[in-house]
PDB file of C-alpha atoms in Angstrom:
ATOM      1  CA  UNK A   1      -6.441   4.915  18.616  1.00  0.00           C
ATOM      2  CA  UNK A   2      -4.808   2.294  17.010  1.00  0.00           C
ATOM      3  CA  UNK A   3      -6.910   1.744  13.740  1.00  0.00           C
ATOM      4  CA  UNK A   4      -6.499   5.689  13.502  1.00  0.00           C
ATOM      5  CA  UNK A   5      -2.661   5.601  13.431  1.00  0.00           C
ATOM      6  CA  UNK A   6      -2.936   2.605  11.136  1.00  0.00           C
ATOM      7  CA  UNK A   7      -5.186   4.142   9.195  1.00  0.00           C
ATOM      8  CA  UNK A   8      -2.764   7.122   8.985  1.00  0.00           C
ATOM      9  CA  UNK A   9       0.534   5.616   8.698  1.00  0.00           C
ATOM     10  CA  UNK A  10      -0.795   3.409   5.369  1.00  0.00           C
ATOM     11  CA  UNK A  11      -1.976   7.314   4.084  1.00  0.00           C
ATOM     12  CA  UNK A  12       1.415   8.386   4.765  1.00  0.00           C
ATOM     13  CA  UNK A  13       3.658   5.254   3.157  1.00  0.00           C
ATOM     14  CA  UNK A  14       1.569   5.931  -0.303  1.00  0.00           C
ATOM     15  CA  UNK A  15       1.947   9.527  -0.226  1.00  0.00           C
ATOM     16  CA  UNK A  16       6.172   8.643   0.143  1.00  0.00           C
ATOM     17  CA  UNK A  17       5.866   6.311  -2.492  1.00  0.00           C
ATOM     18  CA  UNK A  18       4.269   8.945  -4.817  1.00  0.00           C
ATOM     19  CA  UNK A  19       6.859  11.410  -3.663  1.00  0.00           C
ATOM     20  CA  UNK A  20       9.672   8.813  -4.339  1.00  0.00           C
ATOM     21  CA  UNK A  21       8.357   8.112  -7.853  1.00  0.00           C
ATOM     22  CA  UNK A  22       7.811  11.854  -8.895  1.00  0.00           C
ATOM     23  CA  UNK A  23      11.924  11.950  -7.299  1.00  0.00           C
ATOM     24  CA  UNK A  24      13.100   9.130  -9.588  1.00  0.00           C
ATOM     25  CA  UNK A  25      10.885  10.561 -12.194  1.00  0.00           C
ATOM     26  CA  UNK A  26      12.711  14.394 -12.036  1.00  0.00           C
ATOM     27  CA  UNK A  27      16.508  12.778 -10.460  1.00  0.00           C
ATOM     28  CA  UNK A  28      16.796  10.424 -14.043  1.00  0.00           C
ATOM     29  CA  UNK A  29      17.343   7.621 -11.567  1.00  0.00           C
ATOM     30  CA  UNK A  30      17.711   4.407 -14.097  1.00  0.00           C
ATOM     31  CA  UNK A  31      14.953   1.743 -13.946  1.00  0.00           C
ATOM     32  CA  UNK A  32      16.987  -0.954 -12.363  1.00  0.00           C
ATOM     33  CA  UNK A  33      18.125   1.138  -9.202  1.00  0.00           C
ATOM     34  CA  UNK A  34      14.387   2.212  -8.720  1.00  0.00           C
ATOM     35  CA  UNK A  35      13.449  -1.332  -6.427  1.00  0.00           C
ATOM     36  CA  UNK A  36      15.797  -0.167  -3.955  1.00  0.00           C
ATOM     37  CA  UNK A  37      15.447   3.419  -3.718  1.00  0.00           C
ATOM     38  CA  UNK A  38      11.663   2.120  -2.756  1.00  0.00           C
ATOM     39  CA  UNK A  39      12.711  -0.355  -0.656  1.00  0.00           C
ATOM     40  CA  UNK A  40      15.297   1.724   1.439  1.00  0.00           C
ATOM     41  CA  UNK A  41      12.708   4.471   1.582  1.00  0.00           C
ATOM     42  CA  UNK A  42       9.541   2.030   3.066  1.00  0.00           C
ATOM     43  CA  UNK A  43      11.723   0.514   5.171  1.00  0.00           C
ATOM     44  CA  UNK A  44      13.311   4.368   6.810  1.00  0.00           C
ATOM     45  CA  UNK A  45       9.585   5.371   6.813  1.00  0.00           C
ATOM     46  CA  UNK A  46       8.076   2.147   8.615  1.00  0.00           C
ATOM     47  CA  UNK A  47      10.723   2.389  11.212  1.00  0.00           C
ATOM     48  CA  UNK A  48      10.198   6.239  12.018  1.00  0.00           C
ATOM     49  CA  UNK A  49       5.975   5.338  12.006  1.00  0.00           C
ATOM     50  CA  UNK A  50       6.897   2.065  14.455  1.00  0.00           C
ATOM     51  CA  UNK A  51       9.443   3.513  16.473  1.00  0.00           C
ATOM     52  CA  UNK A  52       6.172   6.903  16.429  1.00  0.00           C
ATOM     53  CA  UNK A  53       3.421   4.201  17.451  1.00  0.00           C
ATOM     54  CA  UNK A  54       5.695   2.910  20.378  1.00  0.00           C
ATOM     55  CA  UNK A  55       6.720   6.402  21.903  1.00  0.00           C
ATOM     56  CA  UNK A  56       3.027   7.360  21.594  1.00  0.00           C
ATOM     57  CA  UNK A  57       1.922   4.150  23.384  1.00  0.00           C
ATOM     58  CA  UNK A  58       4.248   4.370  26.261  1.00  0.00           C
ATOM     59  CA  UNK A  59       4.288   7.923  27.085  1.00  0.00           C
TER      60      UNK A  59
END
């Protein structure tokens, strides 16, 4: 179970970072806020799939 939701959740953080960059790409954002548009976004995402892993485990 838990190489499957690792598995998963490292599927899912590439496919946000794809959607962030075609976001940036469309939005105009400039190249020097980019960094931490990405980093604000993997950080939101890696809590939800933690916070996700730990409800699943416990319940």
């Amino acid at each position: 179970m838990t190489i499957l939701y690792i598995v998963l959740a490292v599927f899912i953080l590439f496919y946000i970072n794809a959607l962030t960059n075609t976001l940036c790409t469309r939005k105009e954002i400039p190249e020097e806020r980019r960094p931490r548009v990405f980093r604000t976004i993997n950080i939101l995402v890696t809590f939800l799939l933690i916070s996700s892993y730990i409800e699943v485990l416990f319940t």
